[in-house]
mmCIF file of C-alpha atoms in Angstrom:
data_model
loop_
_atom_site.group_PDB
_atom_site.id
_atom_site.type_symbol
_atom_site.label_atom_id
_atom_site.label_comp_id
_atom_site.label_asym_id
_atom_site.label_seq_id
_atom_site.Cartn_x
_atom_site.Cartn_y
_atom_site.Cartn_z
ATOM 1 C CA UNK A 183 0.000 0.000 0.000
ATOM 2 C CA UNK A 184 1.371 3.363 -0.599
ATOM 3 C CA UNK A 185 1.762 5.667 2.294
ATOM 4 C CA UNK A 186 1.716 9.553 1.029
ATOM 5 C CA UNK A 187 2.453 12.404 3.759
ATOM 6 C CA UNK A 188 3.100 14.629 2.048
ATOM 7 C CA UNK A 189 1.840 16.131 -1.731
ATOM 8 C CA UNK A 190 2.986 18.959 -3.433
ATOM 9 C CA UNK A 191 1.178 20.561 -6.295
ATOM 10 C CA UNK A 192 2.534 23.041 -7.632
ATOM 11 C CA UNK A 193 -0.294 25.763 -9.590
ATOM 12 C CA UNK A 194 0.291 28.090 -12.230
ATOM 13 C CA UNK A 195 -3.955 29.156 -11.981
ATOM 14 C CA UNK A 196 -4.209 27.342 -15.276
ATOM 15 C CA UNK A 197 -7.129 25.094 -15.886
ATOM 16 C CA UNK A 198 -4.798 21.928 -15.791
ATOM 17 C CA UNK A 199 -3.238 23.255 -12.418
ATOM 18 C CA UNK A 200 -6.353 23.724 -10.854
ATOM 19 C CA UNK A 201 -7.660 20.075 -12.129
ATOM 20 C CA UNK A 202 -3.927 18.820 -10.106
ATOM 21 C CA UNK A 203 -4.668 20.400 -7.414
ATOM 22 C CA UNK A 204 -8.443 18.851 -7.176
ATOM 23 C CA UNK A 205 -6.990 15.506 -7.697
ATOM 24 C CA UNK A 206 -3.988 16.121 -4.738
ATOM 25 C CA UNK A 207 -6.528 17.406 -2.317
ATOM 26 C CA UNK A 208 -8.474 13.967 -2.937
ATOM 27 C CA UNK A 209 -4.918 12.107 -2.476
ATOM 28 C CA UNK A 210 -4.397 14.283 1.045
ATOM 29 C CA UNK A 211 -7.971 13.337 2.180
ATOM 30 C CA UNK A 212 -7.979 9.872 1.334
ATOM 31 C CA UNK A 213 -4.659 8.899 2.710
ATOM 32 C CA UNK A 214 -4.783 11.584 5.682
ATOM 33 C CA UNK A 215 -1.823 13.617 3.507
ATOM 34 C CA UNK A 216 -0.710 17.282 3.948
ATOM 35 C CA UNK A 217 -1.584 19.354 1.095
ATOM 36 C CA UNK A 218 1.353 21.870 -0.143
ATOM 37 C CA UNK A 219 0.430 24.423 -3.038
ATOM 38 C CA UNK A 220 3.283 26.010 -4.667
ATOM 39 C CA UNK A 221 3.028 29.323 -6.704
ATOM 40 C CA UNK A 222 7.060 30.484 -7.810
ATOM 41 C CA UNK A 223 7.136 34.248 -8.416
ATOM 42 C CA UNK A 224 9.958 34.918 -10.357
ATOM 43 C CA UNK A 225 11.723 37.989 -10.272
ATOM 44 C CA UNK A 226 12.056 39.689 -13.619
ATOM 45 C CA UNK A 227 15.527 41.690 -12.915
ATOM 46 C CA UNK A 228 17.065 37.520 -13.417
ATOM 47 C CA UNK A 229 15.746 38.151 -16.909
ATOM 48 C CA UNK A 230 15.182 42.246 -17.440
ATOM 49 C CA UNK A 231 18.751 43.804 -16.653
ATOM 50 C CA UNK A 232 17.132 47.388 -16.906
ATOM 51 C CA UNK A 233 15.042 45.883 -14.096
ATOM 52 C CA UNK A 234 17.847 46.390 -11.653
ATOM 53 C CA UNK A 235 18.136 50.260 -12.520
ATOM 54 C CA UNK A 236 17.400 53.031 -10.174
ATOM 55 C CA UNK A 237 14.144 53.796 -12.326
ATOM 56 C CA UNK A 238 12.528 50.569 -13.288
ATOM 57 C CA UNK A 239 11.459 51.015 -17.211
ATOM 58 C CA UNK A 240 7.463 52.283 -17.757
ATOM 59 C CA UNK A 241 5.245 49.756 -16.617
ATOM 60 C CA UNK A 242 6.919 47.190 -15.265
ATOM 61 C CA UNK A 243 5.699 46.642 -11.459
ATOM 62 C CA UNK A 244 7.531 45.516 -9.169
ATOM 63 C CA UNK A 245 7.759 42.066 -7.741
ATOM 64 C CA UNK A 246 5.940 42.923 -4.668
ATOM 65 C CA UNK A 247 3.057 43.669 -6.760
ATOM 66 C CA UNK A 248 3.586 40.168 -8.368
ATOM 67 C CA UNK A 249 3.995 38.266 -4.995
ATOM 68 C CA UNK A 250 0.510 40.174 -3.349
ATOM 69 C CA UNK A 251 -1.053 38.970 -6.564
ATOM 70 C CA UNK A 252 -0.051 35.594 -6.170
ATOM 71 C CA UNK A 253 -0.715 35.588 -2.821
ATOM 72 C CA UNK A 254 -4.357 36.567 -2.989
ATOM 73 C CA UNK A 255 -4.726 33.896 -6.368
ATOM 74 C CA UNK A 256 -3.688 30.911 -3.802
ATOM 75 C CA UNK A 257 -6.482 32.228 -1.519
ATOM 76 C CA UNK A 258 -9.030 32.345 -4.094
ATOM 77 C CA UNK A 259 -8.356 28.773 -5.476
ATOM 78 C CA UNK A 260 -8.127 27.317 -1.508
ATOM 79 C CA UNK A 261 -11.852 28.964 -1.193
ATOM 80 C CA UNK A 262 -12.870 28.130 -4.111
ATOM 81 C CA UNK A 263 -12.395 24.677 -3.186
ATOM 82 C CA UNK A 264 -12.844 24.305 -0.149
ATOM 83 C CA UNK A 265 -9.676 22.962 1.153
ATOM 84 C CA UNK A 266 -10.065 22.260 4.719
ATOM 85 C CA UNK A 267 -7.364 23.104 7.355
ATOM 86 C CA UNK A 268 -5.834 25.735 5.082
ATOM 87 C CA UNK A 269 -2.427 27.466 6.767
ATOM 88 C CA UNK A 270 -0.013 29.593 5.167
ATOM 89 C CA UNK A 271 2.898 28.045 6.146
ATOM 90 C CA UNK A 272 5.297 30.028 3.173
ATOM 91 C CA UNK A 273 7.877 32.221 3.652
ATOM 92 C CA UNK A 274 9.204 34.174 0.307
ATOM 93 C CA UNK A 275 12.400 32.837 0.048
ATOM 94 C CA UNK A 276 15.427 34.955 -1.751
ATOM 95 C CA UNK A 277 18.746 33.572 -3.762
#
């Protein structure tokens, strides 16, 4: 018999992520798993040097904007269905 603790699914919102993440909270229910739902928020000035300059080019918000956004997104989807025992355990973690 397998014996899962643990399950990670990791969400991008996308149709298909959500659909994973319906399927891993039936895994953590039926074999008394915790549920861990990972959004990455990348931040752009990896990829955007100009991002790194003193005045961030037009329209480009910054990644605390991105990580409030993401935050509230993995709120809606744990409402929306109706994952029980929900705790924000994460801590934004830097490189």
């Amino acid at each position: 018999m397998i014996d899962l603790r643990r399950i990670l699914v990791p969400t991008d919102f996308s149709t298909s992520s959500q659909n994973a993440l319906r399927y891993g909270a039936a895994f953590a229910g039926q074999f008394g798993a915790e549920l861990y739902l990972l959004h990455v928020v990348q931040d752009l000035a990896l990829f955007i040097p100009e991002a790194v300059l003193a005045v961030p080019p037009a329209g480009m918000p910054p990644v605390d904007q991105f990580v409030t956004a993401a935050r509230a997104a993995l709120e809606r989807v744990v409402r929306d269905l109706q994952l029980p025992d929900f705790r924000d355990y994460g801590v934004p973690v830097t490189e």
